[in-house]
XYZ file of C-alpha atoms in Angstrom:
589
model
C -0.199 -0.061 0.304
C 1.542 3.247 -1.096
C 0.730 6.250 0.931
C -1.235 8.748 -1.238
C -1.166 12.797 -0.367
C -4.263 14.881 0.367
C -4.183 17.698 -2.464
C -6.107 20.246 -4.064
C -6.230 17.757 -7.146
C -7.087 14.558 -5.037
C -10.360 16.887 -3.231
C -11.555 17.858 -6.645
C -11.310 13.881 -7.629
C -13.030 13.117 -4.810
C -15.825 16.002 -5.665
C -15.672 14.761 -9.141
C -16.296 11.261 -8.357
C -19.225 12.234 -6.543
C -21.233 13.792 -9.480
C -20.402 10.985 -11.328
C -21.988 8.511 -8.885
C -25.280 11.559 -9.359
C -24.798 11.238 -12.873
C -24.502 8.113 -14.608
C -22.353 6.026 -13.084
C -22.893 3.594 -10.024
C -23.728 4.727 -6.572
C -21.068 5.276 -4.183
C -21.244 2.099 -1.106
C -20.501 4.026 1.341
C -20.734 8.097 1.774
C -19.574 9.538 5.270
C -20.684 12.456 6.408
C -18.287 14.153 9.039
C -14.587 14.041 9.005
C -13.584 13.943 12.817
C -12.276 10.855 14.443
C -15.496 8.814 13.887
C -15.900 9.564 10.194
C -12.208 9.690 9.497
C -12.460 5.916 11.215
C -15.802 5.204 8.951
C -13.897 5.797 5.984
C -11.136 3.872 6.714
C -13.071 0.848 7.650
C -15.551 0.997 4.744
C -12.495 1.594 2.334
C -10.663 -1.657 4.001
C -13.570 -3.748 2.994
C -13.342 -3.317 -0.346
C -16.065 -0.682 -0.441
C -16.083 2.780 -2.921
C -16.054 5.067 -0.038
C -15.671 9.110 0.027
C -15.874 11.375 3.459
C -16.781 14.777 3.458
C -16.508 17.473 6.306
C -18.193 20.756 6.225
C -14.911 23.126 7.526
C -11.153 21.064 7.974
C -10.526 17.958 8.860
C -11.100 16.938 12.661
C -12.220 20.879 13.080
C -15.012 19.732 15.373
C -14.887 18.468 18.513
C -11.582 15.999 17.779
C -9.144 18.564 17.187
C -10.108 19.996 21.339
C -10.271 16.767 23.297
C -8.255 16.209 26.645
C -6.029 14.639 23.994
C -5.789 11.170 25.801
C -6.161 7.382 24.642
C -7.459 5.801 27.778
C -9.741 3.018 29.136
C -11.666 4.830 31.338
C -11.329 4.368 35.080
C -14.680 6.229 36.027
C -15.976 3.372 34.471
C -14.584 1.128 36.967
C -17.012 2.953 39.522
C -19.577 1.747 37.298
C -18.776 -1.568 37.114
C -18.898 -1.735 33.417
C -15.869 -4.007 32.437
C -17.078 -4.493 29.495
C -16.806 -1.219 28.432
C -13.314 -0.616 30.356
C -11.506 -3.904 28.548
C -13.099 -2.424 25.121
C -11.007 1.025 25.854
C -8.079 -0.500 26.903
C -7.788 -2.960 24.297
C -7.851 -0.299 21.987
C -5.125 1.581 23.681
C -3.043 -1.314 23.099
C -3.652 -1.432 19.573
C -2.876 2.309 19.211
C 0.164 1.675 21.141
C 1.113 -1.411 19.920
C 0.351 -1.854 16.056
C -1.997 0.715 14.777
C -0.330 3.957 15.314
C 2.600 3.719 18.011
C 4.364 6.502 16.595
C 0.980 8.813 17.381
C 0.447 7.446 20.622
C 2.741 7.230 23.620
C 2.844 6.038 26.897
C 2.164 8.603 30.036
C 2.147 7.798 33.745
C -0.506 9.489 35.814
C -0.668 10.009 39.700
C -3.876 10.390 41.822
C -2.594 11.601 44.837
C -4.233 10.047 48.395
C -4.999 11.837 51.552
C -6.388 9.242 53.695
C -3.578 6.402 54.173
C -5.840 3.189 54.462
C -8.975 3.678 52.766
C -8.040 5.381 49.646
C -5.100 3.583 49.216
C -7.034 0.193 49.294
C -9.215 1.821 47.260
C -7.811 3.293 44.540
C -5.410 0.412 44.488
C -7.804 -1.948 43.823
C -9.441 0.048 40.957
C -6.043 0.475 38.884
C -4.923 -3.519 40.031
C -8.182 -4.146 38.166
C -7.590 -1.388 35.299
C -4.172 -3.479 34.441
C -6.179 -6.368 34.741
C -8.370 -6.399 32.091
C -5.453 -4.947 29.923
C -3.716 -7.915 30.623
C -6.053 -9.677 29.107
C -5.364 -8.473 25.565
C -2.998 -10.969 23.694
C 0.139 -10.217 22.894
C 2.935 -8.484 25.266
C 1.352 -5.570 27.386
C 1.245 -2.441 26.089
C 1.851 -0.159 29.561
C 3.705 -0.868 32.194
C 1.492 -2.390 35.827
C 0.566 0.093 38.454
C 2.534 1.911 41.244
C 2.395 2.730 44.801
C 4.070 6.487 45.949
C 5.038 7.174 49.146
C 4.873 10.969 50.326
C 8.436 11.056 49.148
C 8.296 9.315 45.638
C 5.203 11.364 45.268
C 7.465 14.751 45.863
C 10.272 13.536 43.512
C 7.234 12.979 40.757
C 5.674 15.928 41.119
C 7.655 18.487 43.484
C 5.067 21.471 42.686
C 2.182 19.482 44.153
C 1.074 20.885 47.572
C 2.054 17.657 49.810
C 0.761 18.456 52.815
C -2.567 16.385 52.851
C -0.845 14.087 50.452
C 0.320 10.957 51.952
C 1.571 9.178 48.705
C -0.165 8.209 45.745
C -0.839 5.704 43.465
C 0.791 5.759 39.587
C -0.726 4.121 36.623
C -0.430 4.763 33.101
C -2.397 5.483 29.909
C -1.571 7.132 26.982
C -1.402 10.563 25.169
C -2.307 11.671 21.487
C -2.645 14.502 19.545
C -6.331 14.601 18.260
C -6.011 16.298 14.351
C -2.978 14.791 13.758
C -4.398 11.068 14.682
C -7.507 12.283 12.456
C -5.227 13.339 9.450
C -3.534 10.344 9.856
C -7.010 7.992 9.522
C -8.166 10.328 6.515
C -4.744 10.005 4.793
C -4.830 6.327 5.325
C -8.442 5.756 4.510
C -7.298 7.612 1.014
C -4.563 5.475 0.784
C -6.719 2.381 0.740
C -9.148 3.553 -1.603
C -11.082 6.016 -0.035
C -12.016 9.608 -1.546
C -11.788 12.585 0.339
C -13.146 16.171 0.667
C -13.105 19.023 2.969
C -14.931 21.887 3.141
C -17.912 20.060 1.832
C -21.413 20.320 3.583
C -24.229 18.013 2.943
C -27.250 20.072 2.042
C -29.758 17.532 1.861
C -30.352 14.058 1.972
C -32.195 12.549 -0.815
C -34.992 10.228 -0.968
C -36.750 7.763 -3.016
C -40.561 6.994 -3.335
C -40.318 4.480 -0.662
C -38.626 6.939 1.902
C -35.052 5.217 1.666
C -31.936 7.383 1.682
C -30.774 7.557 -1.503
C -28.330 10.207 -1.396
C -27.167 13.346 -0.704
C -26.751 17.274 -2.433
C -23.183 18.620 -1.143
C -22.208 22.075 -1.823
C -18.187 22.706 -2.590
C -18.065 25.667 0.212
C -14.721 26.992 -1.954
C -16.568 27.771 -5.177
C -20.393 27.590 -4.273
C -21.231 24.494 -6.343
C -23.629 22.088 -5.375
C -23.092 18.464 -6.969
C -25.781 16.004 -6.277
C -24.541 12.045 -5.384
C -25.681 9.017 -5.028
C -24.993 6.468 -2.262
C -26.068 3.113 -0.847
C -25.380 3.613 2.451
C -24.713 7.450 3.931
C -23.553 7.011 7.577
C -23.777 10.093 9.598
C -20.492 10.836 11.895
C -21.227 14.623 12.647
C -21.091 14.329 16.770
C -22.926 17.562 17.922
C -24.530 18.130 14.781
C -26.106 14.667 14.379
C -29.557 16.227 14.478
C -29.169 18.911 12.248
C -28.193 16.092 9.782
C -30.972 14.005 10.500
C -32.949 17.168 9.896
C -31.499 17.319 5.950
C -33.401 13.829 5.885
C -36.710 15.353 6.900
C -36.973 12.721 9.520
C -37.876 13.321 12.909
C -36.252 9.978 14.095
C -32.445 9.563 14.919
C -30.553 10.343 18.025
C -31.084 13.341 20.472
C -27.171 14.218 21.152
C -26.516 17.506 23.503
C -23.620 19.243 23.340
C -21.300 19.498 27.016
C -18.019 22.517 27.047
C -14.580 21.426 28.321
C -12.180 23.957 28.593
C -8.574 23.035 29.177
C -5.444 25.698 29.369
C -1.717 25.649 28.560
C 0.913 26.586 30.550
C 5.060 26.064 29.974
C 6.584 23.190 31.002
C 9.201 24.733 33.222
C 6.319 26.602 35.419
C 5.234 23.424 36.969
C 7.651 21.267 38.243
C 6.373 17.613 37.471
C 7.594 14.638 35.201
C 3.962 12.331 35.732
C 0.552 13.447 34.835
C -1.827 13.957 37.476
C -5.559 13.195 38.024
C -7.653 15.246 40.550
C -11.065 14.984 41.077
C -13.442 17.984 41.505
C -17.049 18.493 42.170
C -17.781 19.079 38.356
C -15.319 17.019 36.892
C -11.767 15.663 36.635
C -8.870 18.312 36.480
C -5.601 16.257 34.799
C -1.832 18.320 34.431
C -0.894 16.529 31.651
C 2.706 16.989 30.489
C 3.715 17.234 26.911
C 7.592 18.059 25.802
C 7.001 21.948 25.727
C 4.322 22.765 27.902
C 1.390 21.598 30.106
C -2.443 20.730 29.291
C -4.505 21.222 32.380
C -8.491 20.628 32.440
C -11.269 20.597 31.932
C -14.680 21.525 32.407
C -17.951 20.417 31.958
C -20.778 22.642 31.322
C -23.809 22.970 29.116
C -23.498 24.442 25.487
C -26.325 25.665 23.467
C -24.902 28.341 21.290
C -22.325 28.277 18.141
C -21.355 24.853 17.650
C -18.765 25.474 15.462
C -17.206 28.056 17.921
C -17.098 27.437 21.304
C -15.194 29.431 23.434
C -13.424 29.605 26.894
C -14.620 32.364 28.929
C -13.079 34.653 31.767
C -15.051 32.307 34.361
C -13.793 29.018 32.860
C -10.318 30.031 32.818
C -10.293 31.124 35.963
C -12.340 27.900 37.224
C -9.477 25.647 36.388
C -6.810 27.991 37.317
C -8.715 27.942 41.246
C -8.970 24.307 40.834
C -5.066 24.089 39.818
C -3.864 26.751 42.399
C -5.664 24.157 45.397
C -3.874 20.999 44.914
C -0.399 23.159 43.945
C 2.321 24.837 45.949
C 2.923 27.250 43.232
C 0.458 30.091 42.094
C -0.440 29.920 38.612
C -2.436 33.392 37.427
C -3.670 34.355 34.141
C -0.253 35.505 32.673
C 1.167 31.955 33.414
C -1.132 30.783 30.558
C 0.122 30.637 27.160
C -3.021 29.450 24.988
C -6.384 28.159 25.808
C -9.016 25.839 23.892
C -12.922 25.041 23.839
C -14.455 21.854 22.590
C -18.023 20.728 22.956
C -18.434 16.725 23.988
C -21.333 15.192 22.111
C -23.628 13.823 25.039
C -25.499 11.006 23.710
C -29.375 11.021 25.873
C -30.874 7.809 26.491
C -32.906 6.072 23.816
C -33.463 7.179 20.419
C -36.549 9.272 18.496
C -39.560 7.708 17.733
C -39.973 5.487 14.533
C -35.861 4.878 14.913
C -34.616 1.301 14.426
C -31.392 1.300 16.756
C -29.003 -1.156 18.447
C -27.610 0.080 21.248
C -23.968 -1.122 21.160
C -22.263 0.563 24.174
C -22.388 2.776 27.609
C -20.966 5.295 25.138
C -22.321 5.049 21.272
C -25.131 4.007 19.843
C -25.874 3.040 16.128
C -29.666 4.065 14.504
C -31.277 3.996 11.432
C -33.876 7.210 11.720
C -34.788 6.098 7.862
C -33.871 3.373 5.600
C -30.232 3.673 3.984
C -29.082 6.289 6.740
C -26.780 5.122 9.412
C -26.203 7.505 12.697
C -23.333 7.101 15.385
C -23.589 9.067 18.534
C -21.636 9.431 21.613
C -18.431 7.766 22.079
C -14.793 8.969 22.773
C -11.407 9.479 20.526
C -9.735 6.119 22.202
C -12.539 3.554 20.681
C -13.439 5.524 17.551
C -12.008 2.057 15.966
C -14.867 0.155 17.224
C -17.574 3.046 17.078
C -16.645 2.826 12.879
C -16.858 -0.896 12.900
C -20.287 -1.190 14.666
C -21.607 1.648 12.523
C -20.188 -0.133 9.306
C -21.805 -3.093 10.211
C -24.457 -1.964 11.239
C -25.325 -0.335 7.581
C -24.593 -3.078 5.862
C -26.652 -5.587 7.829
C -26.475 -9.344 6.734
C -23.630 -8.634 4.489
C -21.271 -7.396 7.165
C -20.917 -11.051 7.376
C -19.282 -11.074 4.151
C -17.291 -7.974 4.659
C -15.865 -8.475 7.824
C -13.257 -5.471 9.824
C -10.024 -5.481 9.203
C -8.933 -2.149 10.922
C -7.443 -3.904 13.851
C -4.597 -5.192 11.531
C -4.312 -2.319 9.567
C -1.727 0.692 10.873
C -1.891 3.564 10.221
C 0.639 5.355 7.624
C 3.914 6.023 9.447
C 3.402 3.271 11.968
C 5.083 0.518 9.515
C 9.275 1.878 9.357
C 9.220 3.567 12.510
C 11.831 1.767 13.817
C 14.237 1.933 11.394
C 13.507 5.463 10.880
C 14.125 5.957 14.714
C 17.930 4.301 13.523
C 18.237 6.851 10.416
C 17.623 10.271 12.549
C 20.993 10.126 14.000
C 22.644 11.178 10.743
C 19.669 13.610 9.785
C 19.861 15.206 12.686
C 23.584 15.805 12.464
C 23.592 17.037 9.174
C 20.547 19.292 9.354
C 21.519 20.197 13.295
C 18.233 19.571 14.990
C 17.888 19.610 18.554
C 17.029 16.246 20.403
C 13.953 17.651 21.156
C 13.345 18.452 17.462
C 14.062 14.845 16.605
C 11.377 13.686 19.281
C 9.338 15.911 18.450
C 9.412 14.808 14.405
C 8.902 11.289 14.879
C 6.052 11.563 17.360
C 4.135 13.361 14.604
C 5.827 11.338 11.390
C 6.719 8.345 12.253
C 8.297 6.298 8.842
C 6.394 9.268 7.027
C 9.358 11.424 7.776
C 11.297 10.175 4.930
C 8.274 12.173 2.650
C 9.754 15.208 4.396
C 13.510 14.344 4.358
C 12.162 14.137 0.372
C 10.933 17.803 0.292
C 14.337 19.237 2.208
C 16.315 17.581 -0.494
C 14.928 19.609 -2.782
C 15.272 22.701 -0.812
C 17.515 22.617 2.214
C 15.867 26.119 3.866
C 12.540 23.786 4.702
C 14.977 22.123 7.230
C 15.425 25.160 9.465
C 12.569 25.588 12.246
C 10.198 28.560 12.007
C 11.845 31.653 13.372
C 8.853 32.578 15.416
C 8.000 29.138 16.081
C 11.280 26.811 16.702
C 9.079 23.825 17.707
C 8.645 23.399 13.690
C 10.508 22.784 10.739
C 9.467 24.436 7.900
C 9.474 21.526 5.977
C 6.339 20.959 8.229
C 4.263 23.975 6.809
C 5.520 22.988 3.360
C 4.338 19.153 3.689
C 1.320 20.058 5.306
C 0.082 21.843 2.459
C 1.312 19.337 -0.501
C 0.291 16.025 1.764
C -2.346 16.736 4.447
C -4.898 18.690 2.502
C -4.283 22.416 3.797
C -6.930 24.831 2.006
C -6.253 27.695 4.248
C -4.031 29.420 6.831
C -6.441 28.715 9.790
C -5.603 24.951 8.693
C -2.078 25.479 9.302
C -2.214 27.091 12.673
C -5.005 25.023 14.488
C -4.535 21.793 13.180
C -1.705 20.567 11.069
C 0.577 23.008 13.895
C -1.096 23.036 16.873
C 0.504 26.738 17.387
C -3.266 27.948 18.012
C -2.747 27.562 21.583
C 0.837 26.565 21.759
C 2.593 29.467 22.041
C 1.224 33.164 22.869
C -0.428 35.202 20.491
C -1.607 32.155 19.137
C 1.156 32.046 16.889
C 0.703 35.724 15.125
C 4.648 36.173 15.120
C 5.062 33.144 12.908
C 2.265 34.009 10.903
C 4.297 35.567 7.817
C 6.987 33.260 7.566
C 4.204 30.474 7.676
C 1.857 32.152 5.018
C 4.862 33.107 2.695
C 5.744 28.810 3.018
C 2.056 28.078 2.042
C 1.173 30.535 -0.478
C 4.406 29.079 -2.467
C 2.735 25.209 -2.361
C -1.180 26.680 -2.805
C -0.252 28.977 -5.590
C -1.901 31.593 -3.563
C -1.679 35.002 -5.308
C -1.019 38.246 -3.219
C -4.782 38.813 -2.873
C -5.391 35.527 -1.153
C -2.305 35.483 0.899
C -3.480 38.810 2.615
C -7.090 37.579 2.747
C -6.014 34.494 4.746
C -3.557 36.368 7.214
C -6.369 38.838 7.892
C -8.677 36.021 8.683
C -6.632 34.345 10.792
C -5.175 37.888 13.107
C -9.334 38.421 13.258
C -10.045 35.031 14.585
C -7.352 35.696 17.462
C -8.585 38.998 17.803
C -12.014 37.581 18.414
C -11.003 34.542 20.720
C -8.797 36.611 23.067
C -11.736 39.142 23.500
C -14.337 36.147 24.568
C -11.563 35.302 27.039
C -12.387 38.658 28.575
C -16.412 37.697 28.672
C -18.377 36.809 31.997
C -20.106 33.995 30.311
C -21.053 31.981 27.552
C -23.606 34.525 25.740
C -20.725 37.385 26.207
C -18.114 35.436 24.776
C -19.699 34.013 21.903
C -20.750 37.344 20.732
C -17.501 38.441 20.916
C -16.029 35.433 18.943
C -18.943 35.832 16.323
C -17.137 39.031 14.924
C -14.247 36.465 13.526
C -17.768 35.128 11.234
C -17.959 38.220 9.379
C -14.462 37.318 7.273
C -15.372 37.243 3.804
C -15.663 33.622 2.410
C -12.332 32.096 0.673
C -14.590 30.769 -2.534
C -14.908 34.470 -3.508
C -11.047 34.064 -4.321
C -11.620 30.977 -6.827
C -8.403 29.929 -4.829
C -8.532 26.130 -5.530
C -7.923 26.625 -9.445
C -4.155 27.506 -8.071
C -1.341 24.923 -7.456
C -3.026 21.400 -8.071
C 0.209 19.484 -8.642
C 1.634 18.862 -5.513
C 0.809 15.272 -4.991
């Protein structure tokens, strides 16, 4: 299997394939609506069953919930309290697959501490819980993916996390889970699906689901948001994977059936790594949610909150109250005081909360406490709920449900299919010292590149061979190479500057000012690869600056309504399709 790039040309080919299915060509086997982690997983699942598959996403890949998660791949310790052993085992199995086979370059082990205040009952209670957690992970065949838990004394806890307030803590239980860059996982899933034959079109919105006289869903009308063109396509099966937009898509089929999904907002803060001394992650239970301290190479992610949200679902925002809440609860367990000045960045995302049952007239299969698959009308399958860790199981369940009896002969293979960059990662790791010496990269840069690309690093090296200036770090964002910007534009489906700042890199929250100092250099590189004229480049820069201004203003608002109003100013930017921009450079494949 050859790794295929996501390019402007491949997007146009995908739109052409949609149009052909609505004209004289055969219908598509599976049309996937939604390009988050579930939709990307469904596209890979369907394509590897030999089904003609097209996945469409109204914005950029992972532009919804899948870019703003806590970035954990975990079994769900809280479900042990509910005695849901099957669900925990399922999630731990998926965690093990991602760590050992499917995406070992993207998913990395991380130790977490649960501080203890009561010597006897808490150590026994949490110790028994993580022992069971480890036991359920051990059921997975093969070598265990993570170490077993350990008990830490007060002295050991202080060594692992010096900045924790140890006055009340008598020790800790240390267990292991894993972390992942969520948006990077989604982009890799989409590319892997395309490499196995799927087609993929971002910035392509479904505006109608078509039906035949019997009421069966037979296809869709989609709009290319870059040009305004509408395309009618036909599909044997349509699978709705749109998370908090689930009910919007159901309404496009003119049906009152389906799933009931609510949105809950969670925010996270970014603090420089050297501001907080600790080598392990940490989990603290609060009165409203769980507070995580998660160490990445250059910063800490601290969160989260859990509040209802019924405003603009495309642009959830962090308010002053949200930020103060996280800081207050973080400071309550630390022996230092974090202030707003310590916060490098922040992000807010929406969880799709699946409500019990299904709407009237809906056939369904409740396959998990976390997710449900349903069919509001024949030909349309809807999946709701779930979490990032179990995306592959959700995708399998959705495709199985859509295919019905046909699923027996076309069974799921994705537990055996590594994502792009996984195969050959070890060999690339052995090549990196020579590349490091040649280009003068730091150890941290080498680790960063291997973690993001694995064996796909070979493709970045090919770009650098053509232009060695790409081997240099960005001047104002030296954690990234210039080559990474060029590669994102030529191989990873970038259409807009926002895609680069928010999802191909994470500069939108990793550095102060949401990466604005690096914007001119990044825009110059993108313009060269994507063929932007000066006017288009200026508009892209202006649009991102407006986004940053609006989001920053939102963080000083007192409540969600005021913050959303401040953020809405960014939506007034002129639409990109006014430039007819995608007729530019299409030879980047």
